[in-house]
Short mmCIF file of C-alpha atoms in Angstrom, two decimals:
data_model
loop_
_atom_site.label_atom_id
_atom_site.label_comp_id
_atom_site.label_asym_id
_atom_site.label_seq_id
_atom_site.Cartn_x
_atom_site.Cartn_y
_atom_site.Cartn_z
CA UNK A 33 -38.39 82.04 -54.53
CA UNK A 34 -41.48 83.51 -56.15
CA UNK A 35 -42.51 82.32 -59.60
CA UNK A 36 -42.20 85.79 -61.20
CA UNK A 37 -38.57 86.08 -60.10
CA UNK A 38 -37.77 82.54 -61.29
CA UNK A 39 -39.30 83.30 -64.70
CA UNK A 40 -37.33 86.54 -65.02
CA UNK A 41 -34.07 84.81 -64.05
CA UNK A 42 -34.84 82.01 -66.50
CA UNK A 43 -35.37 84.43 -69.42
CA UNK A 44 -32.33 86.50 -68.45
CA UNK A 45 -30.10 83.40 -68.33
CA UNK A 46 -31.57 82.07 -71.58
CA UNK A 47 -30.77 85.37 -73.31
CA UNK A 48 -27.10 85.01 -72.37
CA UNK A 49 -26.90 81.34 -73.43
CA UNK A 50 -27.14 79.70 -70.03
CA UNK A 51 -29.07 76.50 -69.44
CA UNK A 52 -31.48 76.63 -66.51
CA UNK A 53 -32.34 73.64 -64.36
CA UNK A 54 -34.48 73.49 -61.23
CA UNK A 55 -32.94 71.29 -58.52
CA UNK A 56 -35.08 71.09 -55.39
CA UNK A 57 -35.01 74.67 -54.06
CA UNK A 58 -32.14 75.77 -56.29
CA UNK A 59 -32.16 77.46 -59.65
CA UNK A 60 -28.99 76.32 -61.47
CA UNK A 61 -27.62 78.27 -64.44
CA UNK A 62 -24.85 76.63 -66.45
CA UNK A 63 -22.73 77.27 -69.49
CA UNK A 64 -19.46 75.80 -70.71
CA UNK A 65 -17.33 77.63 -68.14
CA UNK A 66 -19.36 78.18 -64.99
CA UNK A 67 -22.22 77.08 -62.78
CA UNK A 68 -24.34 79.62 -60.93
CA UNK A 69 -26.63 78.29 -58.21
CA UNK A 70 -29.34 80.52 -56.73
CA UNK A 71 -31.30 79.65 -53.62
CA UNK A 72 -33.59 81.78 -51.51
CA UNK A 73 -32.29 81.78 -47.95
CA UNK A 74 -34.55 84.36 -46.32
CA UNK A 75 -37.34 86.51 -47.63
CA UNK A 76 -35.83 88.87 -50.23
CA UNK A 77 -32.34 87.47 -49.70
CA UNK A 78 -30.84 84.97 -52.11
CA UNK A 79 -27.85 82.76 -51.70
CA UNK A 80 -25.83 82.91 -54.88
CA UNK A 81 -23.16 80.27 -55.37
CA UNK A 82 -20.83 80.55 -58.34
CA UNK A 83 -18.51 77.78 -59.48
CA UNK A 84 -15.85 78.48 -62.10
CA UNK A 85 -12.74 76.49 -62.88
CA UNK A 86 -13.35 74.34 -59.80
CA UNK A 87 -13.40 77.43 -57.57
CA UNK A 88 -16.57 78.34 -55.72
CA UNK A 89 -17.73 81.53 -54.09
CA UNK A 90 -20.98 81.97 -52.18
CA UNK A 91 -22.57 85.33 -51.46
CA UNK A 92 -25.87 86.41 -49.93
CA UNK A 93 -27.56 89.20 -51.84
CA UNK A 94 -30.85 91.11 -51.71
CA UNK A 95 -33.27 90.19 -54.48
CA UNK A 96 -33.00 93.65 -56.03
CA UNK A 97 -29.32 93.01 -56.88
CA UNK A 98 -29.81 89.63 -58.55
CA UNK A 99 -29.87 90.84 -62.17
CA UNK A 100 -27.02 93.28 -61.62
CA UNK A 101 -24.81 90.49 -60.29
CA UNK A 102 -25.90 87.95 -62.90
CA UNK A 103 -25.27 90.45 -65.71
CA UNK A 104 -21.79 91.12 -64.37
CA UNK A 105 -21.05 87.40 -64.03
CA UNK A 106 -22.32 86.77 -67.54
CA UNK A 107 -19.92 89.45 -68.89
CA UNK A 108 -16.95 89.23 -66.56
CA UNK A 109 -13.37 88.56 -67.52
CA UNK A 110 -11.88 87.75 -64.11
CA UNK A 111 -13.01 85.08 -61.70
CA UNK A 112 -14.70 86.89 -58.83
CA UNK A 113 -14.08 90.61 -59.24
CA UNK A 114 -17.58 92.07 -59.22
CA UNK A 115 -18.48 95.60 -58.18
CA UNK A 116 -22.12 96.54 -57.75
CA UNK A 117 -23.41 99.71 -59.31
CA UNK A 118 -24.34 102.15 -56.51
CA UNK A 119 -27.68 103.44 -57.86
CA UNK A 120 -31.16 102.01 -57.61
CA UNK A 121 -32.57 99.23 -59.79
CA UNK A 122 -33.62 100.50 -63.23
CA UNK A 123 -37.31 100.65 -64.03
CA UNK A 124 -39.29 101.87 -67.05
CA UNK A 125 -39.98 105.28 -65.55
CA UNK A 126 -36.27 105.92 -64.88
CA UNK A 127 -35.36 104.66 -68.34
CA UNK A 128 -37.83 107.01 -70.04
CA UNK A 129 -36.72 109.98 -67.91
CA UNK A 130 -32.99 109.41 -68.42
CA UNK A 131 -33.35 108.89 -72.16
CA UNK A 132 -36.03 111.61 -72.58
CA UNK A 133 -38.47 109.10 -74.02
CA UNK A 134 -42.21 108.65 -73.82
CA UNK A 135 -43.76 105.31 -72.97
CA UNK A 136 -45.37 105.41 -76.43
CA UNK A 137 -41.89 105.49 -77.95
CA UNK A 138 -40.96 102.48 -75.87
CA UNK A 139 -43.87 100.48 -77.27
CA UNK A 140 -42.82 101.35 -80.83
CA UNK A 141 -39.22 100.42 -80.03
CA UNK A 142 -40.22 96.81 -79.35
CA UNK A 143 -39.90 96.24 -83.08
CA UNK A 144 -36.18 97.15 -82.95
CA UNK A 145 -35.48 94.45 -80.33
CA UNK A 146 -32.37 96.21 -78.98
CA UNK A 147 -30.70 99.57 -78.99
CA UNK A 148 -28.34 101.77 -77.10
CA UNK A 149 -29.62 105.04 -75.77
CA UNK A 150 -27.49 107.91 -74.60
CA UNK A 151 -26.93 106.04 -71.38
CA UNK A 152 -29.27 103.09 -70.93
CA UNK A 153 -28.90 100.04 -73.17
CA UNK A 154 -32.13 98.19 -73.70
CA UNK A 155 -33.15 94.95 -75.30
CA UNK A 156 -36.49 93.25 -75.78
CA UNK A 157 -36.17 89.51 -75.34
CA UNK A 158 -39.41 87.65 -75.90
CA UNK A 159 -41.83 89.63 -73.72
CA UNK A 160 -39.14 90.96 -71.40
CA UNK A 161 -37.24 94.25 -71.38
CA UNK A 162 -33.59 94.16 -70.26
CA UNK A 163 -32.19 97.49 -69.03
CA UNK A 164 -28.46 98.09 -68.46
CA UNK A 165 -26.82 101.37 -67.43
CA UNK A 166 -23.86 101.93 -69.75
CA UNK A 167 -22.27 104.28 -67.20
CA UNK A 168 -22.50 101.72 -64.37
CA UNK A 169 -24.58 103.74 -61.92
CA UNK A 170 -28.06 102.16 -62.00
CA UNK A 171 -28.52 98.45 -61.38
CA UNK A 172 -29.45 96.15 -64.26
CA UNK A 173 -33.02 94.85 -64.41
CA UNK A 174 -35.29 92.65 -66.51
CA UNK A 175 -38.98 93.55 -66.66
CA UNK A 176 -42.01 91.72 -68.00
CA UNK A 177 -43.67 93.68 -70.81
CA UNK A 178 -47.34 92.87 -71.31
#
C-alpha cells in the first residue's frame, strides 16, 4: 500500500477516534467496538476485514472506495449493512463546482475547520480536507491540502 494512502487512512481514522497500528502488511484501525483491518491484495485492490462483536466480514474493494466504506463503517448503526454511493470520488474541483465556490474561497475556509455546504460537507483536519456528499451520491474522500 503506498505511503500517501496509508497517511490519508491514518488521518481519516484519527479524526474519527480510531487507533491505527501497522502490523506487517496490514493497517489496523481499532476503537472500543470494532477492528478494521486493511491489506493490499492486488494493485489498487484492498482487502478490508471488519470485526465487530466477534463477527467478521471480509471484502475486496478498489482503492477509490476505501474512504467511502470507512466513513460508512465509522458512522453505521447496523453490523454490516453498507451501501456504496454510486457517483465518482469527490475531489476539490467537483466540490467547488457543486457548491459554486472558488478555490480562493476554499483557502479562506480553512480557518473555519468545518462546515456544511448546500450538499457537500467539508472539514479540514490538520492539513487534510474531508469531503462527504450529504445526499449520498458522490463517494467520500480525504485530500492532502498543501
